[in-house]
Short mmCIF file of C-alpha atoms and ligand atoms in Angstrom, two decimals:
data_model
loop_
_atom_site.label_atom_id
_atom_site.label_comp_id
_atom_site.label_asym_id
_atom_site.label_seq_id
_atom_site.Cartn_x
_atom_site.Cartn_y
_atom_site.Cartn_z
CA MET A 1 5.20 1.85 -29.47
CA THR A 2 5.65 4.40 -26.68
CA SER A 3 2.77 6.74 -25.89
CA THR A 4 3.15 9.99 -24.01
CA PHE A 5 0.20 11.53 -22.18
CA LEU A 6 0.07 15.03 -20.76
CA GLY A 7 -2.21 16.06 -17.89
CA MET A 8 -3.71 13.85 -15.19
CA PRO A 9 -3.02 10.13 -15.58
CA ALA A 10 -6.00 8.10 -16.73
CA THR A 11 -7.83 5.36 -14.84
CA ALA A 12 -8.38 1.90 -16.34
CA PRO A 13 -10.80 2.15 -19.29
CA ARG A 14 -14.34 0.71 -19.18
CA GLY A 15 -15.56 -2.10 -21.39
CA VAL A 16 -12.35 -4.14 -21.30
CA GLY A 17 -10.81 -6.40 -18.65
CA HIS A 18 -12.07 -7.57 -15.28
CA LEU A 19 -11.82 -4.75 -12.77
CA ARG A 20 -15.56 -3.99 -12.55
CA GLY A 21 -18.31 -6.36 -11.42
CA ASP A 22 -21.85 -6.67 -12.79
CA GLN A 23 -23.42 -5.67 -9.49
CA PRO A 24 -22.44 -3.86 -6.26
CA PHE A 25 -20.75 -5.86 -3.49
CA PRO A 26 -23.80 -6.15 -1.14
CA ALA A 27 -25.97 -7.73 -3.84
CA ALA A 28 -23.23 -10.10 -5.04
CA ALA A 29 -22.29 -11.00 -1.45
CA ARG A 30 -25.90 -11.89 -0.63
CA ARG A 31 -25.85 -14.44 -3.45
CA SER A 32 -22.56 -15.97 -2.23
CA LEU A 33 -23.77 -16.12 1.37
CA ALA A 34 -26.71 -18.24 0.27
CA ASP A 35 -24.33 -20.97 -0.97
CA PRO A 36 -23.40 -23.21 2.01
CA GLN A 37 -21.02 -25.38 -0.09
CA LEU A 38 -19.03 -22.29 -1.10
CA ARG A 39 -18.76 -21.17 2.54
CA ARG A 40 -17.61 -24.62 3.66
CA ASN A 41 -14.94 -24.73 0.91
CA LEU A 42 -13.72 -21.25 1.80
CA ARG A 43 -13.60 -21.88 5.54
CA HIS A 44 -11.64 -25.09 5.08
CA ALA A 45 -9.14 -23.56 2.61
CA THR A 46 -8.50 -20.26 4.41
CA THR A 47 -8.19 -21.93 7.82
CA THR A 48 -5.62 -24.40 6.47
CA ILE A 49 -3.48 -21.76 4.70
CA ARG A 50 -3.68 -19.43 7.73
CA ALA A 51 -2.38 -22.09 10.10
CA LYS A 52 0.46 -23.11 7.75
CA SER A 53 1.51 -19.51 7.21
CA ALA A 54 1.42 -18.65 10.95
CA ALA A 55 3.65 -21.63 11.73
CA VAL A 56 6.43 -20.72 9.27
CA ILE A 57 6.27 -17.02 10.12
CA ALA A 58 6.74 -17.90 13.80
CA GLU A 59 9.99 -19.67 12.84
CA ALA A 60 11.53 -16.50 11.34
CA PRO A 61 13.09 -14.44 14.16
CA ASP A 62 13.60 -11.42 11.84
CA TRP A 63 10.08 -11.41 10.36
CA GLN A 64 9.32 -7.84 11.47
CA GLN A 65 12.69 -6.58 10.16
CA LEU A 66 11.93 -8.27 6.82
CA ARG A 67 8.52 -6.56 6.73
CA ASP A 68 10.16 -3.19 7.48
CA ALA A 69 12.70 -3.79 4.71
CA GLY A 70 10.00 -4.83 2.22
CA ALA A 71 7.92 -1.72 2.98
CA ALA A 72 10.99 0.55 2.70
CA ILE A 73 12.08 -0.92 -0.66
CA LYS A 74 8.58 -0.49 -2.08
CA ALA A 75 8.33 3.11 -0.82
CA ASP A 76 11.69 3.84 -2.48
CA VAL A 77 10.48 2.26 -5.75
CA MET A 78 7.33 4.41 -5.80
CA SER A 79 9.36 7.57 -5.16
CA ARG A 80 11.44 7.02 -8.33
CA LEU A 81 9.31 4.74 -10.47
CA PRO A 82 9.89 6.46 -13.86
CA GLU A 83 13.66 6.35 -13.42
CA LEU A 84 13.64 2.65 -12.43
CA LEU A 85 11.38 1.68 -15.33
CA GLU A 86 13.70 3.37 -17.83
CA GLN A 87 16.65 1.58 -16.22
CA LEU A 88 14.74 -1.71 -16.54
CA GLU A 89 13.92 -1.01 -20.19
CA ALA A 90 17.58 -0.31 -20.99
CA ALA A 91 18.75 -3.49 -19.21
CA VAL A 92 16.16 -5.77 -20.87
CA THR A 93 16.98 -4.30 -24.28
CA ARG A 94 20.71 -4.74 -23.68
CA ALA A 95 20.10 -8.41 -22.87
CA GLY A 96 18.29 -8.99 -26.19
CA GLY A 97 14.66 -8.53 -25.07
CA THR A 98 12.09 -6.05 -26.39
CA VAL A 99 10.14 -3.71 -24.10
CA HIS A 100 6.66 -2.41 -24.95
CA TRP A 101 4.81 0.30 -22.98
CA ALA A 102 1.03 -0.16 -22.62
CA ALA A 103 -0.95 2.79 -21.27
CA ASP A 104 -4.02 0.65 -20.63
CA ALA A 105 -5.71 -2.72 -21.13
CA VAL A 106 -6.70 -1.97 -24.73
CA GLU A 107 -3.15 -1.17 -25.74
CA ALA A 108 -1.68 -4.15 -23.85
CA ASN A 109 -4.15 -6.58 -25.45
CA ARG A 110 -3.38 -5.18 -28.89
CA ILE A 111 0.39 -5.47 -28.39
CA VAL A 112 0.23 -9.07 -27.15
CA THR A 113 -2.26 -10.20 -29.79
CA GLU A 114 -0.11 -8.72 -32.58
CA LEU A 115 3.02 -10.36 -31.17
CA VAL A 116 1.34 -13.79 -31.04
CA ALA A 117 -0.20 -13.37 -34.49
CA GLY A 118 3.26 -12.46 -35.80
CA THR A 119 4.59 -15.89 -34.76
CA GLY A 120 1.88 -17.65 -36.81
CA SER A 121 0.74 -19.71 -33.80
CA ASP A 122 -2.98 -20.05 -33.07
CA ARG A 123 -2.41 -21.28 -29.49
CA VAL A 124 -0.51 -19.92 -26.47
CA ILE A 125 0.30 -21.45 -23.10
CA LYS A 126 -0.07 -19.22 -20.05
CA VAL A 127 1.47 -19.07 -16.62
CA LYS A 128 -0.95 -17.78 -14.00
CA SER A 129 -0.92 -14.00 -14.21
CA MET A 130 -3.16 -11.48 -12.46
CA ALA A 131 -2.16 -8.73 -14.91
CA THR A 132 -3.43 -10.66 -17.95
CA GLN A 133 -6.69 -11.42 -16.13
CA GLU A 134 -7.01 -7.74 -15.20
CA ILE A 135 -6.85 -6.69 -18.87
CA GLY A 136 -9.02 -9.54 -20.20
CA LEU A 137 -6.23 -10.89 -22.41
CA ASN A 138 -7.82 -14.32 -22.91
CA GLU A 139 -10.93 -12.75 -24.43
CA ALA A 140 -8.79 -10.53 -26.69
CA LEU A 141 -6.77 -13.54 -27.89
CA GLU A 142 -9.89 -15.61 -28.51
CA ALA A 143 -11.40 -12.75 -30.52
CA ALA A 144 -8.31 -12.89 -32.72
CA GLY A 145 -8.66 -16.67 -33.22
CA ILE A 146 -5.89 -17.59 -30.76
CA THR A 147 -6.58 -20.20 -28.05
CA PRO A 148 -5.05 -19.45 -24.65
CA VAL A 149 -4.40 -22.52 -22.43
CA GLU A 150 -3.94 -21.89 -18.71
CA THR A 151 -1.31 -24.22 -17.27
CA ASP A 152 -1.61 -23.52 -13.53
CA LEU A 153 -3.83 -26.30 -12.17
CA ALA A 154 -6.27 -23.99 -10.42
CA GLU A 155 -6.41 -21.63 -13.40
CA LEU A 156 -7.03 -24.60 -15.67
CA ILE A 157 -9.96 -25.66 -13.45
CA VAL A 158 -11.36 -22.14 -13.70
CA GLN A 159 -10.86 -22.02 -17.48
CA LEU A 160 -12.37 -25.46 -18.16
CA GLY A 161 -15.27 -24.70 -15.82
CA ASP A 162 -15.99 -21.45 -17.72
CA ASP A 163 -15.71 -19.82 -14.33
CA ARG A 164 -13.98 -16.83 -12.74
CA PRO A 165 -11.04 -16.95 -10.28
CA SER A 166 -12.02 -16.20 -6.68
CA HIS A 167 -8.66 -16.02 -4.89
CA ILE A 168 -5.33 -14.47 -5.91
CA LEU A 169 -3.26 -17.53 -5.09
CA VAL A 170 -5.81 -20.34 -5.23
CA PRO A 171 -8.15 -19.21 -8.03
CA ALA A 172 -10.38 -22.31 -7.69
CA ILE A 173 -10.63 -22.10 -3.89
CA HIS A 174 -14.42 -22.13 -4.23
CA ARG A 175 -14.37 -25.62 -5.81
CA ASN A 176 -14.04 -28.92 -3.96
CA ARG A 177 -12.57 -32.06 -5.49
CA ALA A 178 -15.92 -33.57 -6.48
CA GLU A 179 -16.74 -30.43 -8.46
CA ILE A 180 -13.26 -30.48 -10.06
CA ARG A 181 -13.76 -34.10 -11.19
CA GLU A 182 -17.04 -33.14 -12.83
CA ILE A 183 -15.37 -30.21 -14.66
CA PHE A 184 -12.53 -32.42 -15.93
CA LEU A 185 -14.94 -35.12 -17.14
CA ARG A 186 -17.02 -32.50 -18.93
CA ALA A 187 -14.33 -30.28 -20.48
CA MET A 188 -10.83 -31.78 -20.46
CA PRO A 189 -9.86 -33.29 -23.86
CA GLY A 190 -8.93 -37.00 -23.68
CA VAL A 191 -9.74 -37.49 -20.01
CA ASP A 192 -10.24 -41.04 -18.65
CA PRO A 193 -14.01 -41.53 -17.98
CA ALA A 194 -13.09 -43.60 -14.88
CA LEU A 195 -11.40 -40.58 -13.26
CA THR A 196 -11.96 -40.43 -9.47
CA ASP A 197 -11.93 -37.37 -7.21
CA ASP A 198 -8.69 -38.47 -5.53
CA PRO A 199 -6.42 -35.34 -5.58
CA ALA A 200 -3.47 -37.36 -6.99
CA ALA A 201 -5.64 -38.73 -9.82
CA LEU A 202 -6.96 -35.25 -10.65
CA ALA A 203 -3.42 -33.83 -10.73
CA ALA A 204 -2.22 -36.71 -12.93
CA ALA A 205 -5.06 -36.13 -15.41
CA ALA A 206 -4.17 -32.42 -15.65
CA ARG A 207 -0.48 -33.28 -16.03
CA ARG A 208 -1.16 -35.66 -18.94
CA TYR A 209 -3.25 -33.08 -20.75
CA LEU A 210 -0.84 -30.19 -20.13
CA ARG A 211 2.34 -32.07 -21.05
CA GLN A 212 1.16 -32.50 -24.64
CA THR A 213 0.20 -28.84 -24.79
CA PHE A 214 3.61 -27.70 -23.45
CA LEU A 215 5.45 -29.75 -26.06
CA HIS A 216 3.46 -28.49 -29.04
CA THR A 217 2.95 -24.77 -28.36
CA PRO A 218 5.65 -22.31 -29.49
CA VAL A 219 4.43 -19.19 -27.62
CA ALA A 220 4.02 -18.57 -23.88
CA ILE A 221 2.56 -15.66 -21.95
CA SER A 222 3.51 -15.00 -18.35
CA GLY A 223 3.19 -12.40 -15.66
CA ALA A 224 6.08 -11.45 -13.42
CA ASN A 225 6.33 -11.25 -9.66
CA PHE A 226 9.38 -8.99 -9.82
CA ALA A 227 11.67 -7.29 -12.34
CA VAL A 228 15.18 -6.18 -11.39
CA ALA A 229 16.00 -2.77 -12.84
CA GLU A 230 19.79 -3.08 -12.62
CA THR A 231 20.03 -6.30 -14.66
CA GLY A 232 16.70 -6.54 -16.54
CA THR A 233 15.97 -9.89 -14.84
CA LEU A 234 12.34 -11.04 -14.59
CA ALA A 235 11.17 -13.44 -11.88
CA VAL A 236 8.19 -15.77 -11.58
CA VAL A 237 7.49 -17.82 -8.45
CA GLU A 238 5.12 -20.79 -8.52
CA SER A 239 4.45 -24.17 -6.94
CA GLU A 240 3.73 -26.64 -9.73
CA GLY A 241 6.58 -26.41 -12.24
CA ASN A 242 4.15 -25.44 -15.01
CA GLY A 243 5.71 -21.98 -14.97
CA ARG A 244 9.18 -23.41 -15.48
CA MET A 245 7.90 -25.35 -18.54
CA CYS A 246 6.22 -22.26 -20.02
CA LEU A 247 9.25 -20.07 -19.44
CA THR A 248 11.81 -22.42 -20.99
CA LEU A 249 10.19 -24.59 -23.72
CA PRO A 250 8.58 -22.12 -26.20
CA ASP A 251 10.41 -20.08 -28.84
CA THR A 252 8.62 -16.87 -27.88
CA LEU A 253 7.96 -15.60 -24.37
CA ILE A 254 5.76 -12.56 -23.73
CA THR A 255 5.56 -11.19 -20.18
CA VAL A 256 2.86 -8.73 -19.12
CA MET A 257 3.80 -6.92 -15.92
CA GLY A 258 2.27 -4.08 -13.91
CA ILE A 259 4.76 -1.20 -13.69
CA GLU A 260 4.83 -1.38 -9.88
CA LYS A 261 6.58 -4.78 -9.88
CA VAL A 262 10.05 -3.35 -10.53
CA VAL A 263 12.68 -3.52 -7.75
CA PRO A 264 15.96 -1.61 -7.93
CA THR A 265 18.60 -4.32 -7.40
CA TRP A 266 19.07 -8.07 -7.41
CA ARG A 267 19.78 -7.84 -3.68
CA ASP A 268 16.28 -6.44 -3.02
CA LEU A 269 14.83 -9.72 -4.25
CA GLU A 270 16.26 -11.52 -1.23
CA VAL A 271 13.79 -9.68 1.03
CA PHE A 272 10.74 -10.47 -1.08
CA LEU A 273 11.72 -14.07 -1.74
CA GLN A 274 11.63 -14.59 2.03
CA LEU A 275 8.43 -12.61 2.66
CA LEU A 276 6.32 -13.97 -0.20
CA PRO A 277 6.29 -17.77 0.38
CA ARG A 278 5.78 -17.55 4.15
CA ALA A 279 2.92 -15.04 3.81
CA SER A 280 1.23 -16.70 0.84
CA THR A 281 1.44 -20.50 0.73
CA GLY A 282 2.97 -20.96 4.18
CA GLU A 283 6.22 -22.35 2.78
CA ARG A 284 9.79 -21.49 3.70
CA MET A 285 10.71 -20.98 0.05
CA ASN A 286 8.91 -21.21 -3.26
CA PRO A 287 9.07 -24.64 -4.87
CA TYR A 288 9.93 -23.07 -8.26
CA THR A 289 11.58 -19.67 -8.67
CA SER A 290 12.35 -18.93 -12.34
CA MET A 291 14.48 -15.97 -13.40
CA TRP A 292 15.51 -14.94 -16.88
CA THR A 293 17.45 -12.04 -18.34
CA GLY A 294 16.74 -11.32 -21.98
CA VAL A 295 17.80 -13.95 -24.52
CA THR A 296 20.47 -16.64 -24.15
CA PRO A 297 21.46 -17.87 -27.64
CA GLY A 298 20.54 -21.54 -28.14
CA ASP A 299 18.93 -21.85 -24.69
CA GLY A 300 15.28 -21.12 -23.92
CA PRO A 301 13.01 -18.62 -25.74
CA GLN A 302 14.80 -16.71 -28.49
CA GLN A 303 12.15 -13.97 -28.70
CA VAL A 304 11.60 -12.31 -25.32
CA HIS A 305 9.10 -9.47 -24.88
CA LEU A 306 8.17 -7.44 -21.81
CA VAL A 307 4.92 -5.44 -21.82
CA LEU A 308 4.90 -2.78 -19.09
CA LEU A 309 1.30 -2.16 -18.08
CA ASP A 310 -0.04 1.07 -16.55
CA ASN A 311 -3.87 0.68 -16.71
CA GLY A 312 -4.56 3.17 -13.91
CA ARG A 313 -1.38 2.69 -11.88
CA SER A 314 -0.01 6.18 -12.60
CA ALA A 315 -3.31 7.61 -11.35
CA VAL A 316 -2.88 5.60 -8.13
CA LEU A 317 0.69 6.83 -7.80
CA ALA A 318 -0.58 10.42 -7.94
CA ASP A 319 -2.52 9.88 -4.67
CA GLU A 320 -0.11 10.28 -1.74
CA VAL A 321 -2.23 8.14 0.60
CA GLY A 322 -3.51 5.67 -1.99
CA ARG A 323 -0.18 4.84 -3.62
CA GLN A 324 0.83 2.39 -0.88
CA VAL A 325 -1.52 -0.11 -2.55
CA LEU A 326 1.14 -0.40 -5.27
CA HIS A 327 3.46 -2.01 -2.67
CA CYS A 328 1.36 -5.19 -2.88
CA ILE A 329 3.24 -8.39 -3.75
CA ARG A 330 -0.03 -10.36 -4.28
CA CYS A 331 0.66 -12.85 -1.50
CA SER A 332 -3.07 -13.06 -0.59
CA ALA A 333 -2.42 -13.16 3.18
CA CYS A 334 -5.00 -10.40 3.63
CA LEU A 335 -7.66 -12.56 1.94
CA ASN A 336 -6.95 -15.53 4.17
CA VAL A 337 -7.45 -13.57 7.41
CA CYS A 338 -10.41 -11.43 6.31
CA PRO A 339 -13.73 -12.36 8.00
CA VAL A 340 -15.66 -10.77 5.13
CA TYR A 341 -13.76 -12.65 2.39
CA GLU A 342 -14.07 -15.93 4.29
CA ARG A 343 -17.86 -15.63 4.15
CA THR A 344 -18.46 -14.10 0.74
CA GLY A 345 -15.62 -15.53 -1.36
CA GLY A 346 -13.92 -13.71 -4.21
CA HIS A 347 -16.67 -13.45 -6.82
CA ALA A 348 -18.64 -10.99 -4.68
CA TYR A 349 -15.90 -8.38 -5.24
CA GLY A 350 -16.62 -8.32 -9.00
CA SER A 351 -13.02 -7.48 -9.87
CA VAL A 352 -10.27 -10.01 -10.54
CA TYR A 353 -8.66 -8.68 -7.34
CA PRO A 354 -10.76 -9.94 -4.42
CA GLY A 355 -10.59 -9.53 -0.64
CA PRO A 356 -9.11 -6.60 1.26
CA ILE A 357 -6.48 -5.83 -1.39
CA GLY A 358 -9.18 -5.88 -4.08
CA ALA A 359 -11.35 -3.55 -2.01
CA VAL A 360 -8.62 -0.90 -2.15
CA LEU A 361 -6.87 -1.67 -5.46
CA SER A 362 -9.81 -2.01 -7.86
CA PRO A 363 -11.53 1.30 -6.92
CA GLN A 364 -8.25 3.12 -7.33
CA LEU A 365 -7.46 1.62 -10.73
CA THR A 366 -10.95 2.32 -12.07
CA GLY A 367 -11.75 5.49 -10.12
CA VAL A 368 -13.87 5.17 -6.96
CA ALA A 369 -17.16 5.89 -8.73
CA ASP A 370 -16.90 2.64 -10.73
CA ASN A 371 -16.31 0.41 -7.69
CA ALA A 372 -18.01 2.52 -5.04
CA SER A 373 -19.28 -0.36 -2.88
CA LEU A 374 -15.89 -2.06 -2.43
CA PRO A 375 -14.33 0.27 0.18
CA TYR A 376 -17.32 -0.63 2.40
CA ALA A 377 -16.73 -4.40 2.03
CA SER A 378 -14.82 -4.51 5.31
CA SER A 379 -15.44 -4.44 9.04
CA LEU A 380 -12.21 -2.39 9.47
CA CYS A 381 -11.04 -5.02 11.98
CA GLY A 382 -7.42 -4.51 10.90
CA ALA A 383 -6.53 -8.22 10.47
CA CYS A 384 -5.37 -7.50 6.89
CA PHE A 385 -2.92 -4.83 8.08
CA ASP A 386 -1.46 -7.21 10.69
CA ALA A 387 -1.04 -9.97 8.10
CA CYS A 388 0.40 -7.93 5.23
CA PRO A 389 4.11 -8.73 4.74
CA VAL A 390 4.81 -5.26 3.33
CA MET A 391 2.63 -3.51 5.93
CA ILE A 392 0.09 -1.86 3.63
CA ASN A 393 -2.34 -0.02 5.89
CA ILE A 394 -5.49 -1.36 4.23
CA PRO A 395 -7.92 0.01 6.87
CA GLU A 396 -6.48 3.50 6.35
CA LEU A 397 -6.96 3.11 2.59
CA LEU A 398 -10.53 1.88 3.02
CA VAL A 399 -11.41 4.96 5.08
CA HIS A 400 -9.56 7.20 2.61
CA LEU A 401 -11.58 5.77 -0.30
CA ARG A 402 -14.87 5.98 1.62
CA ALA A 403 -14.13 9.68 2.23
CA GLU A 404 -13.36 10.14 -1.46
CA HIS A 405 -16.64 8.44 -2.37
CA VAL A 406 -18.89 10.48 -0.07
CA THR A 407 -17.23 13.78 -1.00
CA ASP A 408 -17.52 13.08 -4.72
CA ARG A 409 -20.04 15.88 -5.46
CA ARG A 410 -20.61 14.67 -9.00
CA ARG A 411 -22.42 11.58 -7.71
CA PRO A 412 -24.49 12.49 -4.64
CA THR A 413 -25.33 9.52 -2.41
CA ALA A 414 -28.20 9.11 0.07
CA GLU A 415 -25.64 9.69 2.83
CA SER A 416 -24.22 12.90 1.33
CA ILE A 417 -27.77 14.24 0.72
CA ALA A 418 -28.73 13.43 4.33
CA MET A 419 -25.58 15.12 5.66
CA ALA A 420 -26.19 18.25 3.54
CA ALA A 421 -29.82 18.39 4.80
CA ALA A 422 -28.65 17.98 8.42
CA ALA A 423 -26.07 20.76 7.98
CA TYR A 424 -28.71 23.10 6.53
CA THR A 425 -31.19 22.31 9.32
CA MET A 426 -28.64 22.91 12.07
CA ASP A 427 -27.79 26.26 10.47
CA HIS A 428 -31.40 27.46 10.87
CA PRO A 429 -32.62 27.48 14.52
CA ALA A 430 -36.35 27.61 13.74
CA LEU A 431 -36.04 24.72 11.29
CA TYR A 432 -33.96 22.76 13.81
CA ALA A 433 -36.62 23.19 16.54
CA ALA A 434 -39.30 22.07 14.08
CA ALA A 435 -37.22 19.02 13.15
CA GLN A 436 -36.91 18.09 16.83
CA ARG A 437 -40.67 18.34 17.26
CA ALA A 438 -41.17 16.23 14.11
CA ALA A 439 -38.76 13.58 15.44
CA ARG A 440 -40.78 13.35 18.67
CA LEU A 441 -43.98 13.14 16.66
CA GLY A 442 -42.45 10.31 14.63
CA LYS A 443 -41.88 8.44 17.87
CA VAL A 444 -45.50 9.08 18.97
CA VAL A 445 -46.93 7.77 15.71
CA GLY A 446 -45.04 4.56 16.23
CA ARG A 447 -41.81 4.56 14.13
CA ARG A 448 -39.98 3.20 17.19
CA GLY A 449 -38.00 0.10 16.24
CA ARG A 450 -38.95 0.30 12.56
CA GLY A 451 -35.97 2.28 11.28
CA LEU A 452 -35.89 5.12 8.78
CA PRO A 453 -38.06 5.22 5.66
CA PRO A 454 -36.48 4.81 2.18
CA PRO A 455 -34.06 5.99 0.82
CA LEU A 456 -32.42 6.13 4.27
CA SER A 457 -33.68 2.72 5.39
CA GLY A 458 -30.33 1.04 4.59
CA TRP A 459 -28.73 2.96 7.46
CA THR A 460 -31.06 1.39 10.01
CA VAL A 461 -30.95 -2.19 8.68
CA SER A 462 -28.25 -3.01 11.20
CA ARG A 463 -28.53 -0.02 13.58
CA ASP A 464 -31.09 1.12 16.13
CA LEU A 465 -32.63 4.50 15.38
CA PRO A 466 -31.75 6.76 18.36
CA GLN A 467 -34.83 7.75 20.33
CA PRO A 468 -35.39 11.52 20.73
CA PRO A 469 -35.41 12.64 24.42
CA PRO A 470 -38.80 13.64 25.90
CA GLN A 471 -37.60 17.22 26.33
CA THR A 472 -35.09 19.19 24.22
CA PHE A 473 -32.36 21.37 25.73
CA ARG A 474 -34.13 24.51 24.51
CA GLU A 475 -37.42 23.46 26.18
CA TRP A 476 -35.60 22.67 29.40
CA TRP A 477 -33.79 26.05 29.27
CA ALA A 478 -37.03 27.93 28.63
CA GLU A 479 -38.57 26.39 31.76
CA LEU A 480 -35.78 27.66 34.05
S1 SF4 B 1 -2.13 -6.24 0.45
FE1 SF4 B 1 -0.44 -7.20 1.58
S2 SF4 B 1 -1.38 -9.08 2.40
FE2 SF4 B 1 -2.75 -8.40 0.76
S3 SF4 B 1 -2.07 -9.46 -1.10
FE3 SF4 B 1 -0.98 -7.49 -1.05
S4 SF4 B 1 0.98 -7.89 -0.02
FE4 SF4 B 1 -0.37 -9.63 0.44
#
């Protein structure tokens, strides 16, 4: 069903999906920082991926030209997104697929649940997909009596551990192999009780369990890394081959894709298929790149559906500065170089999108008020901008969103109240002179070194309160 909305595009609705955390970033980060095992796991994983990625990027003499091309293609896509999406819809339909338009998470969950229920299956296999995590599809399926089984190894670890993903590419980055063994022993059906924490043994246990599931489940749900408008081709890149199994074995394949993932031509893929593996996993090419165009009679899924998801993206597109976040190809390079992410991990960001990209994507999808602490979850060091293969200026976006937050008059903050009070005081000379005298008095009565009182105390937690001079300019002038 196609829905048409007039007026300003809506942000992602509340109460569904995983774009909002339970607590603001500083409180959640404090909890993560107190976990030394988590910090060790993160440091080891991000350092390893960073080094691998840097080595293969150094081998590519045209890396900067590829980045320029990737950024230019994405800017072109955003400038004519409606036209490209209609072209994609026509091409997928021509090839025997069915396209569904979902304005938000609620609509997307309803569409997918009805499609699965229509097949009569009470179980689906899933390829790792950020879009389905964003909308909370697993919860919606479970509520309808349908069991979703994640088939990506890291996603499976997260699902069996009743946990949340903490990295875009390596969702179980916060777990070490001893913890994974414990999860498998506790929650994986039919696991050998003598299982060790040897990585090969853990992978073999997951493979045994998943193979049976692949062979006996008639419906699969995937995301898509790219969709080619000119041919209606969808593409998924992955490292384990589980995606290939999901995309070819079942009778019905349902793909949920954010509307920003479309590219104009097949040729544009060549740029992204070079950028993505080097920036993400530090490989020269993806181990498995699966592409499919509608239905091929007698070969692969015979029912192919594409759900085009908005869920706040049109609202992001309406912001001339903010829309560059839609260029993201989810490589996770910005996470791996971020000093804040490396210390706090992904859960502190609350949203399914962690790290620098999460700090600018989630507040835009939900509206800044609902994720107000995230644009401040950065030192603005710029490492994310340097690492991004499509050159998204994340520091610029962070500052843009901070400005939007503090100027949001509907929700005054301590900072905006303080600034308004300062502006009023400076506008009234007598009041300003009195404030200067009061500041000196504050120094005399011993506030030196103790910071500001609440509610402004947060400002001086990590800053020294400037000391007022012994004599003001006005007093000095009057003495002349
Ligand atoms: S913002 Fe750039 S570096 Fe970060 S995940 Fe997206 S494409 Fe990768």
